[in-house]
Short mmCIF file of C-alpha atoms in Angstrom, two decimals:
data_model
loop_
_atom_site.label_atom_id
_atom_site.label_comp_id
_atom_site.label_asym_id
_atom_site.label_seq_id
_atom_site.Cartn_x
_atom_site.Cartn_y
_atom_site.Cartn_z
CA UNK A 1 0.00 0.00 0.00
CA UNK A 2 3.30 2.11 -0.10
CA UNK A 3 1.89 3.81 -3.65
CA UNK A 4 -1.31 5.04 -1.88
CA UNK A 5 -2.28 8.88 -3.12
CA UNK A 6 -1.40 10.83 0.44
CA UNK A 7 -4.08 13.26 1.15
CA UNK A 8 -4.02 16.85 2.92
CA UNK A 9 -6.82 16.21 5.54
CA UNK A 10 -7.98 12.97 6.80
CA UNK A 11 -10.75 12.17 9.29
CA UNK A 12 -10.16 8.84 11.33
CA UNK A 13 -13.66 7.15 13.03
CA UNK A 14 -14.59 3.70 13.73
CA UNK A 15 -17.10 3.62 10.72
CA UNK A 16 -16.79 4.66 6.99
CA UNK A 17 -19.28 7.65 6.38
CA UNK A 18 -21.14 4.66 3.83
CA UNK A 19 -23.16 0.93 4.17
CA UNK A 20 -22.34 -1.72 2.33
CA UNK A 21 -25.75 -3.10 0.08
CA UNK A 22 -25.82 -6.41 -2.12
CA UNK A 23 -29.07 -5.58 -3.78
CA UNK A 24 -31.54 -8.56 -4.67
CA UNK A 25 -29.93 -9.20 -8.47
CA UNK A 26 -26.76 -9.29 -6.11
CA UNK A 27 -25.15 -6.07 -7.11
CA UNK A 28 -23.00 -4.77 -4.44
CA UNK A 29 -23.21 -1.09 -4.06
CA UNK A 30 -22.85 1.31 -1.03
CA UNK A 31 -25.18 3.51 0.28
CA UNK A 32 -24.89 6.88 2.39
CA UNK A 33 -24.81 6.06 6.62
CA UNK A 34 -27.58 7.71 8.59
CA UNK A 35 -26.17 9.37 11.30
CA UNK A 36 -24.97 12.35 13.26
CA UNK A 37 -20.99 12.17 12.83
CA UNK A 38 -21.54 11.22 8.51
CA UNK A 39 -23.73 14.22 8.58
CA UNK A 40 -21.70 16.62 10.28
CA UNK A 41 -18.72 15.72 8.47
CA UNK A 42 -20.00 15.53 5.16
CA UNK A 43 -19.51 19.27 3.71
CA UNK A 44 -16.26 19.36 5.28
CA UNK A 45 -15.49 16.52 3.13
CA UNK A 46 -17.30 17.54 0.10
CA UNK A 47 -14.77 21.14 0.07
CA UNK A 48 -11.76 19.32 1.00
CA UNK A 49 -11.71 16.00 -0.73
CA UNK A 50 -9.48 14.47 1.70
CA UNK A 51 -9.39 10.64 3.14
CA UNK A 52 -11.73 9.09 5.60
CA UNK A 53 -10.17 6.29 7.64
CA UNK A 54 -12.83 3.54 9.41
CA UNK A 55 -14.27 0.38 9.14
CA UNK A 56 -16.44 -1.13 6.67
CA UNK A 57 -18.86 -2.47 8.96
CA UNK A 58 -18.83 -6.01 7.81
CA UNK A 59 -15.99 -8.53 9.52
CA UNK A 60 -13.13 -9.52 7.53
CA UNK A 61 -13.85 -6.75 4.38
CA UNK A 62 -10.06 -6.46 3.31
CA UNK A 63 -10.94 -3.96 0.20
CA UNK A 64 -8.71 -1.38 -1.24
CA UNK A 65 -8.98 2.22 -1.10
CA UNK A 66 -12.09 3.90 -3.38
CA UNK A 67 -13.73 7.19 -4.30
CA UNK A 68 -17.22 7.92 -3.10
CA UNK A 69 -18.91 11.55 -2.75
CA UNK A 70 -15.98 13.51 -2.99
CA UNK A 71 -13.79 11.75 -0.85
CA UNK A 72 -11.41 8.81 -1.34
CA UNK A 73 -12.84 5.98 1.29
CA UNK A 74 -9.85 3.93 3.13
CA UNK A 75 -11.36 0.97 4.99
CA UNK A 76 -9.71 -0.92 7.82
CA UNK A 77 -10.28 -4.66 7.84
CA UNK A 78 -11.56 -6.23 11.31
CA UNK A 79 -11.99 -10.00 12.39
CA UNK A 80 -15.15 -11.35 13.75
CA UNK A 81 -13.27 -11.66 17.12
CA UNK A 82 -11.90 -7.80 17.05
CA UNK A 83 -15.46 -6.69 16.27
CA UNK A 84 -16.46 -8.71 19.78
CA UNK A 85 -13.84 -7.24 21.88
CA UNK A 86 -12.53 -3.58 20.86
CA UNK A 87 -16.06 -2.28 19.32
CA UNK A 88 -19.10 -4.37 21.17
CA UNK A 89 -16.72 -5.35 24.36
CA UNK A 90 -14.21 -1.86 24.91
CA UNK A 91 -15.85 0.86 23.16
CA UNK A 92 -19.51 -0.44 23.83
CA UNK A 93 -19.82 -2.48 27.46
CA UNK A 94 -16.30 -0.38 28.74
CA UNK A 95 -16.47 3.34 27.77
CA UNK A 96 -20.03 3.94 26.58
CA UNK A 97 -21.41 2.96 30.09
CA UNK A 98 -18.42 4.44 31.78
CA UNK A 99 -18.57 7.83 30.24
CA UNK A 100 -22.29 8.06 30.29
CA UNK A 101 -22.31 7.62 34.14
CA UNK A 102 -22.33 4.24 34.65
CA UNK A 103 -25.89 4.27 33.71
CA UNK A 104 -25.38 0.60 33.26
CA UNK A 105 -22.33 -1.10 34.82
CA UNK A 106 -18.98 -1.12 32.90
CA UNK A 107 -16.91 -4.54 32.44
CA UNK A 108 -13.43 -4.65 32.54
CA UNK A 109 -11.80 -7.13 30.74
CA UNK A 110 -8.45 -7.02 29.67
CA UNK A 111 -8.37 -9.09 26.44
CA UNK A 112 -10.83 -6.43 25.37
CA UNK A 113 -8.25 -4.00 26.33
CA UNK A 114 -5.74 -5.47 24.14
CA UNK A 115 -7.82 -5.95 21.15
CA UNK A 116 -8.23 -2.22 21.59
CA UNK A 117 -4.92 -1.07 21.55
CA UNK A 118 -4.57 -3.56 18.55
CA UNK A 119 -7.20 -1.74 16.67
CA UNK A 120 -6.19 1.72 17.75
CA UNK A 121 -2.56 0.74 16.33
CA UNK A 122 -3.99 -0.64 12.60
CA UNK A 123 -6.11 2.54 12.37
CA UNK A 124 -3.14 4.97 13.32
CA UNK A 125 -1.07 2.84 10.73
CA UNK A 126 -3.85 3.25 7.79
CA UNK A 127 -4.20 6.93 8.71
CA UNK A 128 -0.32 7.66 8.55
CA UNK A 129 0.11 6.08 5.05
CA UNK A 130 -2.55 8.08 3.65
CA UNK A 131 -1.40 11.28 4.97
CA UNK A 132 0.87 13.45 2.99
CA UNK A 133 3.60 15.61 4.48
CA UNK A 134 2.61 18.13 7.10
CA UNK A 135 -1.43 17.02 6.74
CA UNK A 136 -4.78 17.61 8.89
CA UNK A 137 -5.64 14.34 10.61
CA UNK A 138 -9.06 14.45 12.68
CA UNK A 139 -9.67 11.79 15.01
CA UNK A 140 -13.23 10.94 15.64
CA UNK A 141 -14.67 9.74 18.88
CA UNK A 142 -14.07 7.03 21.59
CA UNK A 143 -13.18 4.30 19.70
CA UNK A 144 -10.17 5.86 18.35
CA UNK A 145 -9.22 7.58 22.06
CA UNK A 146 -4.93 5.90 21.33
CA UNK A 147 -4.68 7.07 18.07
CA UNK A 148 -3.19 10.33 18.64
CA UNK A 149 -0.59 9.16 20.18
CA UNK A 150 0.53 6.68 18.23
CA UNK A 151 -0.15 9.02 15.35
CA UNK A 152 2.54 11.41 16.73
CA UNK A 153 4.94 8.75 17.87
CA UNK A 154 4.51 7.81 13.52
CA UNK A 155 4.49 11.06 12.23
CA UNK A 156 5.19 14.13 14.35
CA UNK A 157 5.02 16.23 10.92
CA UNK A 158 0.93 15.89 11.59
CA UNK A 159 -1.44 18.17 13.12
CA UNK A 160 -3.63 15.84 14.76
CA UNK A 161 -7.41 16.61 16.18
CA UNK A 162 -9.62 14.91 18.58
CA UNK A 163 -13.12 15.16 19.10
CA UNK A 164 -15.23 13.25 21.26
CA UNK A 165 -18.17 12.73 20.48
CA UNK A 166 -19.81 11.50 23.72
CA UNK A 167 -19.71 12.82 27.77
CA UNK A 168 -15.95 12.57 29.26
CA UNK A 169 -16.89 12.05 33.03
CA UNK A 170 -16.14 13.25 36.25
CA UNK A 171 -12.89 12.31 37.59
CA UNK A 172 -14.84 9.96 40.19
CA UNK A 173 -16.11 7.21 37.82
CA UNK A 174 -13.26 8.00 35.07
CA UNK A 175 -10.94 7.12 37.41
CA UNK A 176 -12.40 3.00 37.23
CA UNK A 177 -10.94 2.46 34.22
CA UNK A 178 -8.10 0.36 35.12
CA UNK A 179 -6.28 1.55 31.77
CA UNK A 180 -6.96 5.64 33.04
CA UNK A 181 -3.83 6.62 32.02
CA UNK A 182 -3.39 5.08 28.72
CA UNK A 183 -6.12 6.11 27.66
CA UNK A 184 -5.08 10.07 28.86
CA UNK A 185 -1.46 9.63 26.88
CA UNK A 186 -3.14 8.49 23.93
CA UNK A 187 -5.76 11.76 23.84
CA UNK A 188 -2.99 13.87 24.88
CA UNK A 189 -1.10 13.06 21.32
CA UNK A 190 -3.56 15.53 19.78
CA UNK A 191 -2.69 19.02 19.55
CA UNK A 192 -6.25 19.63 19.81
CA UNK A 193 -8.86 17.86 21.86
CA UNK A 194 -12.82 18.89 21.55
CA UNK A 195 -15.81 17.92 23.44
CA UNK A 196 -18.97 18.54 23.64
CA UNK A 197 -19.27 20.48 26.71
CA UNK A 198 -17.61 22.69 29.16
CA UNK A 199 -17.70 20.38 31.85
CA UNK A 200 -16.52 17.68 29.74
CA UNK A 201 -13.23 19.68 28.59
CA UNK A 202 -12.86 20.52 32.32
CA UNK A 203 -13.19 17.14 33.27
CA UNK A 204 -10.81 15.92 30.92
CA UNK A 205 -8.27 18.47 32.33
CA UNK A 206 -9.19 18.16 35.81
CA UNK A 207 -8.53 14.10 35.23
CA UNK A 208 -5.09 15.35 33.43
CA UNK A 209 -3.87 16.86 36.18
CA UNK A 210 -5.16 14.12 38.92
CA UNK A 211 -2.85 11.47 36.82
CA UNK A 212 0.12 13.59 35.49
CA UNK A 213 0.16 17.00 37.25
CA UNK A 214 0.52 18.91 34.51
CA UNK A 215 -0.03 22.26 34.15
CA UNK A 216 -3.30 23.35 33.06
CA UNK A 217 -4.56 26.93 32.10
CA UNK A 218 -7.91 26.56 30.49
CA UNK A 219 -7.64 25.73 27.49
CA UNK A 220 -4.35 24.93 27.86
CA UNK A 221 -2.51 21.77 29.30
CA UNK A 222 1.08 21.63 29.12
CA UNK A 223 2.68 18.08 27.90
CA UNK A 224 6.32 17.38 27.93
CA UNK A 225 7.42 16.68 24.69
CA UNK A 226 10.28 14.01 25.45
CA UNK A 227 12.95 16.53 24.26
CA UNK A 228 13.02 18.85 27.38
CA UNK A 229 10.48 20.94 26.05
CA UNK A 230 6.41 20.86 26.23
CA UNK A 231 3.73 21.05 23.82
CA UNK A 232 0.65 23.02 23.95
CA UNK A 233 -2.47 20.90 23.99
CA UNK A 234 -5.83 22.66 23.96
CA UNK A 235 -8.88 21.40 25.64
CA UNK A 236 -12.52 22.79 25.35
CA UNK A 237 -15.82 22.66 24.08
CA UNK A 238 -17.11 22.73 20.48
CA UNK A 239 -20.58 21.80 20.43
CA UNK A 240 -21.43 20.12 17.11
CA UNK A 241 -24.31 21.23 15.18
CA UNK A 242 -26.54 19.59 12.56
CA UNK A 243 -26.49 20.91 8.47
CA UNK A 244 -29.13 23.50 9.08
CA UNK A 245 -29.79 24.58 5.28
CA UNK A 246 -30.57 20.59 4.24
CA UNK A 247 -32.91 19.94 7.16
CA UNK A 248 -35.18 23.22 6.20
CA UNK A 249 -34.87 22.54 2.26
CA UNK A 250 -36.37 19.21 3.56
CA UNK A 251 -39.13 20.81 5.16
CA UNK A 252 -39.92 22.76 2.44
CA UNK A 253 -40.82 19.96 -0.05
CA UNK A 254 -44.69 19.76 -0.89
CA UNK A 255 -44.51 16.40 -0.18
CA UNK A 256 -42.41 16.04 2.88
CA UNK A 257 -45.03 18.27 4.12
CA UNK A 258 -47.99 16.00 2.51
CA UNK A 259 -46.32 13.22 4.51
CA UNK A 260 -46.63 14.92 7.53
CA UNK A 261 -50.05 15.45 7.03
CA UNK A 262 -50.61 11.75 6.31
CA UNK A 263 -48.99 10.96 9.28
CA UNK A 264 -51.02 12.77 11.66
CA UNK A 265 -54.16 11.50 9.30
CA UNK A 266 -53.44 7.81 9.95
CA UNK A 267 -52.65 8.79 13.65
CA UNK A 268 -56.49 9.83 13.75
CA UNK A 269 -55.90 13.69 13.98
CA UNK A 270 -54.83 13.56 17.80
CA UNK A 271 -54.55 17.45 18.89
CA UNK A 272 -51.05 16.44 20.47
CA UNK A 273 -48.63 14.33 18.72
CA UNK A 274 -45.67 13.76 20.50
CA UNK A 275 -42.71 12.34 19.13
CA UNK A 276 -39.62 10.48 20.67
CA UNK A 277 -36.64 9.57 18.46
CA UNK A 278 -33.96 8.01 20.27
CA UNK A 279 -31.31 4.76 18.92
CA UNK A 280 -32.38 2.06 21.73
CA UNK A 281 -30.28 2.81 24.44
CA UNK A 282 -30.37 2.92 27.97
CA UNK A 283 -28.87 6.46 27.90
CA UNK A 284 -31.86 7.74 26.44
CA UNK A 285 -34.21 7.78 28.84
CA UNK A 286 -36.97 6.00 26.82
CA UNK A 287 -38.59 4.41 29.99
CA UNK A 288 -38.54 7.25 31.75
CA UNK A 289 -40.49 8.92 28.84
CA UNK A 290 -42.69 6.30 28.62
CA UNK A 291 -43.43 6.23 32.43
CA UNK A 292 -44.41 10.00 32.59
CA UNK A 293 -46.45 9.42 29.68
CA UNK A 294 -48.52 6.42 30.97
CA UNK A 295 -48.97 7.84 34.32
CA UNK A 296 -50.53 11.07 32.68
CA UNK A 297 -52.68 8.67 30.53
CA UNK A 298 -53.58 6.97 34.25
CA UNK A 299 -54.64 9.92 35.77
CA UNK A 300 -56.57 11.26 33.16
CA UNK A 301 -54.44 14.43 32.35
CA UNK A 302 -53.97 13.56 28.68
CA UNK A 303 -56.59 11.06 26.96
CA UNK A 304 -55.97 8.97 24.18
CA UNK A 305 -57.75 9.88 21.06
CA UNK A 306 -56.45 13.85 22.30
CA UNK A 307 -52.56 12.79 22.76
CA UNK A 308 -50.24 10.02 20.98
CA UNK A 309 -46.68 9.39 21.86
CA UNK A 310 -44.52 8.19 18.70
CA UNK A 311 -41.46 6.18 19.64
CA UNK A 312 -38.57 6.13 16.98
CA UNK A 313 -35.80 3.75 18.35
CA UNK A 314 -33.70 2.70 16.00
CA UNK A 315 -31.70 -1.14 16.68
CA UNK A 316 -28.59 -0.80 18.11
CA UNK A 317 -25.96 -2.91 19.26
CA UNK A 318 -28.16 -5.66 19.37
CA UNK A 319 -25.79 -8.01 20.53
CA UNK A 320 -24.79 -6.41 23.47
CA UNK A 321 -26.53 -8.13 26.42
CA UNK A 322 -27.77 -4.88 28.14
CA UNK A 323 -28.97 -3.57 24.97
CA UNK A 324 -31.17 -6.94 24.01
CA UNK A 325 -32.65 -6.33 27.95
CA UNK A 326 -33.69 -3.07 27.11
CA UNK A 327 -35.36 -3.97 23.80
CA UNK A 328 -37.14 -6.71 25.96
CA UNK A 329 -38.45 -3.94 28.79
CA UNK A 330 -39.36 -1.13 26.25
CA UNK A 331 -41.75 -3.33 24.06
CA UNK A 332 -43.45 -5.09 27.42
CA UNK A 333 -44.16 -1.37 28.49
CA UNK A 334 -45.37 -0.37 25.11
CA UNK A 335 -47.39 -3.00 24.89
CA UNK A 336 -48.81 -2.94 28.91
CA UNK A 337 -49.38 1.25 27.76
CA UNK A 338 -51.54 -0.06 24.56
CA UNK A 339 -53.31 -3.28 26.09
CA UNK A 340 -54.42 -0.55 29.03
CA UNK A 341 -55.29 2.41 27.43
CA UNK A 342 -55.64 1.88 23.24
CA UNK A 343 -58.90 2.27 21.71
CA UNK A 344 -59.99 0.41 18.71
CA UNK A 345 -59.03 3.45 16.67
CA UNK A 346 -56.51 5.07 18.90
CA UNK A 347 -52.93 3.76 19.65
CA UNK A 348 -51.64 5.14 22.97
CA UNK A 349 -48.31 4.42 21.56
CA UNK A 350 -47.12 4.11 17.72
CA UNK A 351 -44.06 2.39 18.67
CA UNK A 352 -40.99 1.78 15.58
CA UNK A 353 -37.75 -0.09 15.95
CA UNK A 354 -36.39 0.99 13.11
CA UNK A 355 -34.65 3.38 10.97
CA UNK A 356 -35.48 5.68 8.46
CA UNK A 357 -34.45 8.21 5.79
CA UNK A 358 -33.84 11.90 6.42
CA UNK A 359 -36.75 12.39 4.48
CA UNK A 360 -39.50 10.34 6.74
CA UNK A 361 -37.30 11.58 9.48
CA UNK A 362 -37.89 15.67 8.94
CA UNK A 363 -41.87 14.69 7.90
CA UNK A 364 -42.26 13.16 11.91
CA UNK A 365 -40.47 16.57 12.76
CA UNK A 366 -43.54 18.51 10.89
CA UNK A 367 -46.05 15.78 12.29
CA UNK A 368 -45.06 16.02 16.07
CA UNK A 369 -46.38 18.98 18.19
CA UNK A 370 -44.06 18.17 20.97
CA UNK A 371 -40.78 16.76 20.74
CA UNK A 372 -39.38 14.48 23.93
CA UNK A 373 -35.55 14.23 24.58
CA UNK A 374 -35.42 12.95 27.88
CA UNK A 375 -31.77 11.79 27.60
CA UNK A 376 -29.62 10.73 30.96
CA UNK A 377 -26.78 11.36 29.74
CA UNK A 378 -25.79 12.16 26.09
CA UNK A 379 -22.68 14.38 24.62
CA UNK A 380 -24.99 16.56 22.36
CA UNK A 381 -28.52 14.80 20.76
CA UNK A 382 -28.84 16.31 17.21
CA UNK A 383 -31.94 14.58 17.17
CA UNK A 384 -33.16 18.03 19.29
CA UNK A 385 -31.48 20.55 16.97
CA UNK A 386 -32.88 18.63 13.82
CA UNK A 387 -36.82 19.14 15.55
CA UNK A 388 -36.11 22.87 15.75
CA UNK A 389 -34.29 22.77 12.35
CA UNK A 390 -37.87 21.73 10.84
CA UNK A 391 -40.32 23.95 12.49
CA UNK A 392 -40.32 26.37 9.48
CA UNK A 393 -43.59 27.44 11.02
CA UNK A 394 -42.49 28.61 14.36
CA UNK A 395 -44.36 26.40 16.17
CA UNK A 396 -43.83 23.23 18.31
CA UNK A 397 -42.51 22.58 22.03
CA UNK A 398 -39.16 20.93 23.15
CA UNK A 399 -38.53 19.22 25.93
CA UNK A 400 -35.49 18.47 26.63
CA UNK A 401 -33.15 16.67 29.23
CA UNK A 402 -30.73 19.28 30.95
CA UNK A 403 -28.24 16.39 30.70
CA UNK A 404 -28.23 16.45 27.14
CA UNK A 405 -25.12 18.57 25.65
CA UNK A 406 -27.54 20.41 23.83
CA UNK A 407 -28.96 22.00 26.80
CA UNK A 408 -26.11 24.62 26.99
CA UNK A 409 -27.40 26.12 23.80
CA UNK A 410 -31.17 25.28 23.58
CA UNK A 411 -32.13 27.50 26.90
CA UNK A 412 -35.49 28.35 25.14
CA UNK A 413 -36.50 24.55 25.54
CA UNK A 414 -38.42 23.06 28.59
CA UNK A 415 -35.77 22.06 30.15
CA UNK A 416 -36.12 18.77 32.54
CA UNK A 417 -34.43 16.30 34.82
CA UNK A 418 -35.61 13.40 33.60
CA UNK A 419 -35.16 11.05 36.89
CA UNK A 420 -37.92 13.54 38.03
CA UNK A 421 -40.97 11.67 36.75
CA UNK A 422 -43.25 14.28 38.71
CA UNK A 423 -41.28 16.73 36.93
CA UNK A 424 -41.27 15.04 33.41
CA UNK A 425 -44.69 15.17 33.50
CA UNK A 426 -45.42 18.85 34.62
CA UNK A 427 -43.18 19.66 31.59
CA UNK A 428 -44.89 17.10 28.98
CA UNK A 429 -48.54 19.01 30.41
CA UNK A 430 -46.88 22.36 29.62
CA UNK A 431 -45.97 21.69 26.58
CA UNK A 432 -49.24 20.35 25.38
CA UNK A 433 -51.16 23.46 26.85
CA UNK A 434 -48.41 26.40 25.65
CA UNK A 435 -50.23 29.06 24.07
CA UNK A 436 -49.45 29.95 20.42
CA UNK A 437 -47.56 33.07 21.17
CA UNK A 438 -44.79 31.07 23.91
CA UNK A 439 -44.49 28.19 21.81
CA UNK A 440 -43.64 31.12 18.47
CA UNK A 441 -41.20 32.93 20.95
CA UNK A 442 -39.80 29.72 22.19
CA UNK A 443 -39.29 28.31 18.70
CA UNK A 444 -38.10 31.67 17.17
CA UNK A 445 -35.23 31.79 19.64
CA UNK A 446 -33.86 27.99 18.99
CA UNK A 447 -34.29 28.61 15.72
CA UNK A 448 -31.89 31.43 15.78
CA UNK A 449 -29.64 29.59 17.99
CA UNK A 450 -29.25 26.60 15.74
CA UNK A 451 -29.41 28.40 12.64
CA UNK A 452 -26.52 30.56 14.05
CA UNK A 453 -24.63 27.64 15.33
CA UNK A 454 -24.87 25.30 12.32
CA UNK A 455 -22.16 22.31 11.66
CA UNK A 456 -20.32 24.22 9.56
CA UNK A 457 -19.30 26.38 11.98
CA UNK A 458 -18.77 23.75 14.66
CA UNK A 459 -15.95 22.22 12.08
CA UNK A 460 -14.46 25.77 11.14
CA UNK A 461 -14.27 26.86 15.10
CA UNK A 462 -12.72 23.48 15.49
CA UNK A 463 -10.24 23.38 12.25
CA UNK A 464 -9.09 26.92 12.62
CA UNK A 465 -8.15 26.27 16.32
CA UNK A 466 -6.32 23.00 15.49
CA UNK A 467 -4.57 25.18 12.46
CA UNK A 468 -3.24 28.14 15.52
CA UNK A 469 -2.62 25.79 17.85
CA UNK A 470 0.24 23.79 15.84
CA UNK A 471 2.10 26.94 16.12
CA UNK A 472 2.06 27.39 19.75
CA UNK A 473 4.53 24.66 20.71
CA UNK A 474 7.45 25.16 22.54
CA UNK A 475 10.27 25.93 20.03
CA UNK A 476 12.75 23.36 19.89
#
């Protein structure tokens, strides 16, 4: 692979930004990824051309480098055993529970640890061939947390970027992780390292410090360099943002907006539809939605035939055994809610475990009068930004979870706690009884907010500070 083109900017994350289909004939094609990191990412791809380094998706896909919408696709081959241990054992039953606040309890295992650092090394190996002299590399997201590092140890030429997607936590449960520090060396390789949050970035300093005493200035830590000097790494928050401009030309479509129509038509014209689009994960707060909601069904504060809930949760690592638990409890409540309270006509709950296109996605945005994000923990939810993205109208209600990153900017929202059932349901009833003129004011302002704040601004805030912040090392 020595003769592969080298590229000026390269994004590294688990997952190429595309699916691989075999159609029915048995044509093999591949297909756009839903998702929020392929749609953030995509115009910065589309201007710069550059590489994106991931996996294919499927176990043991050794294919060759190839062009797809503007960018040259580099995949990363992984066994069947790899895929159990670094991405559904590490990243998935290790960090995601760990960094969400041990919602559900971590395992530590440590030939899951291994096949990490394994995997880390391959992709920092793909990412330096591909990467001509002096280049861009982005790193994307928990997975990848080593790569830096042994990107720098490879090629110190780079200037290497981090962003985590997800919730870096308090020093309290980080410090679990028997691999802490490891994992801390290998983020440090970056010279820039974003999150989601403020607290997160002052977590991750405040854990810096704990382990290494370095010195830390907001947003600066100071690293020693090996050579008697230090580099500069900068730590802080860049909240990601959705593609604002493709959501509303969406919305905009006669027929997208015919959908929506159809959908609250086949709902039976409820005079509240609210909507809940989530991946199935306990992080989500999905039973604590569905709680509030039943309990205001039981006491008679919303009716069915007057209210609907709509409950978008899309599979997701369904072999992952607290995931396949959680599918289990979510249908037996859906299905208690319905048995109890459905009508012949009327569903209490129009429950969906699936996916769908942007397009059926942005016509359940028009639909739904409400829109529940009742998250326990989550780095950002686009899912809340895309809602306010739609309402061309000005109208609608959010409630969202103060635990979601998006909180920090979406201040016009009903903001909840969603362990507060009590709570959760005092919001849900003020949303559903908000007259015209708050839910217009209310809208207005997150509109402006998101509009203002869109993704490509997210990746030129974060791309401009990675470009200054190469030049702030220590001279040699």
């Amino acid at each position: 692979m020595t003769d592969l083109p080298h590229y000026d900017f390269v994004v590294v994350s688990n997952r190429l930004p595309v699916d691989r289909v075999i159609d029915a004939d048995g044509t093999e094609r591949w297909q756009r990824s839903p998702g929020g990191l392929v749609t953030a990412l995509e115009p910065v791809m589309r201007a710069s051309h550059g590489a994106w380094v991931g996996w294919a998706g499927q176990p043991d896909l050794d294919l060759a480098p190839f062009d797809s919408d503007d960018a040259t696709l580099v995949p990363v081959p992984l066994s069947p055993l790899e895929i159990e241990y670094y991405y559904e054992g590490f990243s998935n039953d290790t960090l995601w529970p760990l960094y969400h606040d041990v919602i559900a309890s971590p395992s530590f295992h440590r030939e899951w640890w291994e096949a990490y650092v394994e995997v880390n090394q391959r992709f920092a190996d793909a990412s330096a061939r591909v990467a001509a002299p002096g280049a861009t590399v982005w790193v994307q997201d928990y997975q990848l947390q080593l790569v830096p590092r042994m990107l720098r140890e490879q090629r110190p030429d780079l200037t290497i970027g981090f962003f985590n997607h997800i919730p870096f936590p308090p020093y309290g449960i980080y410090a679990q992780l028997p691999w802490r520090k490891q994992v801390i060396e290998g983020l440090l390789g970056a010279d820039v390292i974003g999150f989601q949050r403020v607290a997160d970035a002052g977590n991750f300093s405040r854990a810096v410090r704990r382990l290494f005493g370095y010195a830390t200035r907001t947003p600066e830590i100071r690293v020693p360099d090996g050579l008697g000097g230090h580099r500069s790494v900068i730590a802080k928050a860049f909240p990601i943002s959705i593609d604002v401009e493709s959501f509303e030309q969406i919305a905009r479509r006669p027929e997208v907006q015919q959908r929506a129509q159809q959908i609250r038509d086949d709902l039976g014209n409820p005079s509240t539809i609210m909507l809940g689009v989530d991946r199935l994960d306990y992080t989500k707060g999905i039973r604590h939605r569905l709680k509030a909601f039943g309990e205001l069904l039981g006491d008679g504060t919303l009716a069915v035939g007057d209210a609907v809930l709509v409950q978008v949760a899309s599979p997701s690592r369904e072999r992952v055994a607290a995931y396949m638990q959680l599918r289990d409890e979510i249908e037996l409540t859906v299905g208690r809610l319905n048995g109890q309270y459905a009508t012949i006509s009327h569903s209490a709950v129009a429950y969906l475990h699936h996916g769908y296109p942007r397009e059926e996605m942005v016509a359940l945005y028009l639909a739904a009068d409400v829109m529940l994000v009742t998250a326990l923990r989550d780095g950002m939810n686009l899912v809340a930004k895309e809602y306010v993205a739609c309402q061309l109208d000005e109208d609608g209600v959010l409630v969202l979870s103060e635990f979601a990153g998006a909180a920090d900017e979406l201040k016009n929202a009903l903001l909840v706690n969603p362990h507060d059932i009590d709570g959760l349901k005092e919001a849900i009833v003020a949303a559903v009884r908000m007259p015209q003129r708050e839910r217009t004011t209310r809208m207005r302002a997150l509109r402006r907010r998101v509009r203002d704040n869109d993704v490509a601004r997210w990746s030129a805030t974060f791309l401009d500070t990675l470009r200054h912040a190469n030049h702030h090392s220590d001279a040699r």
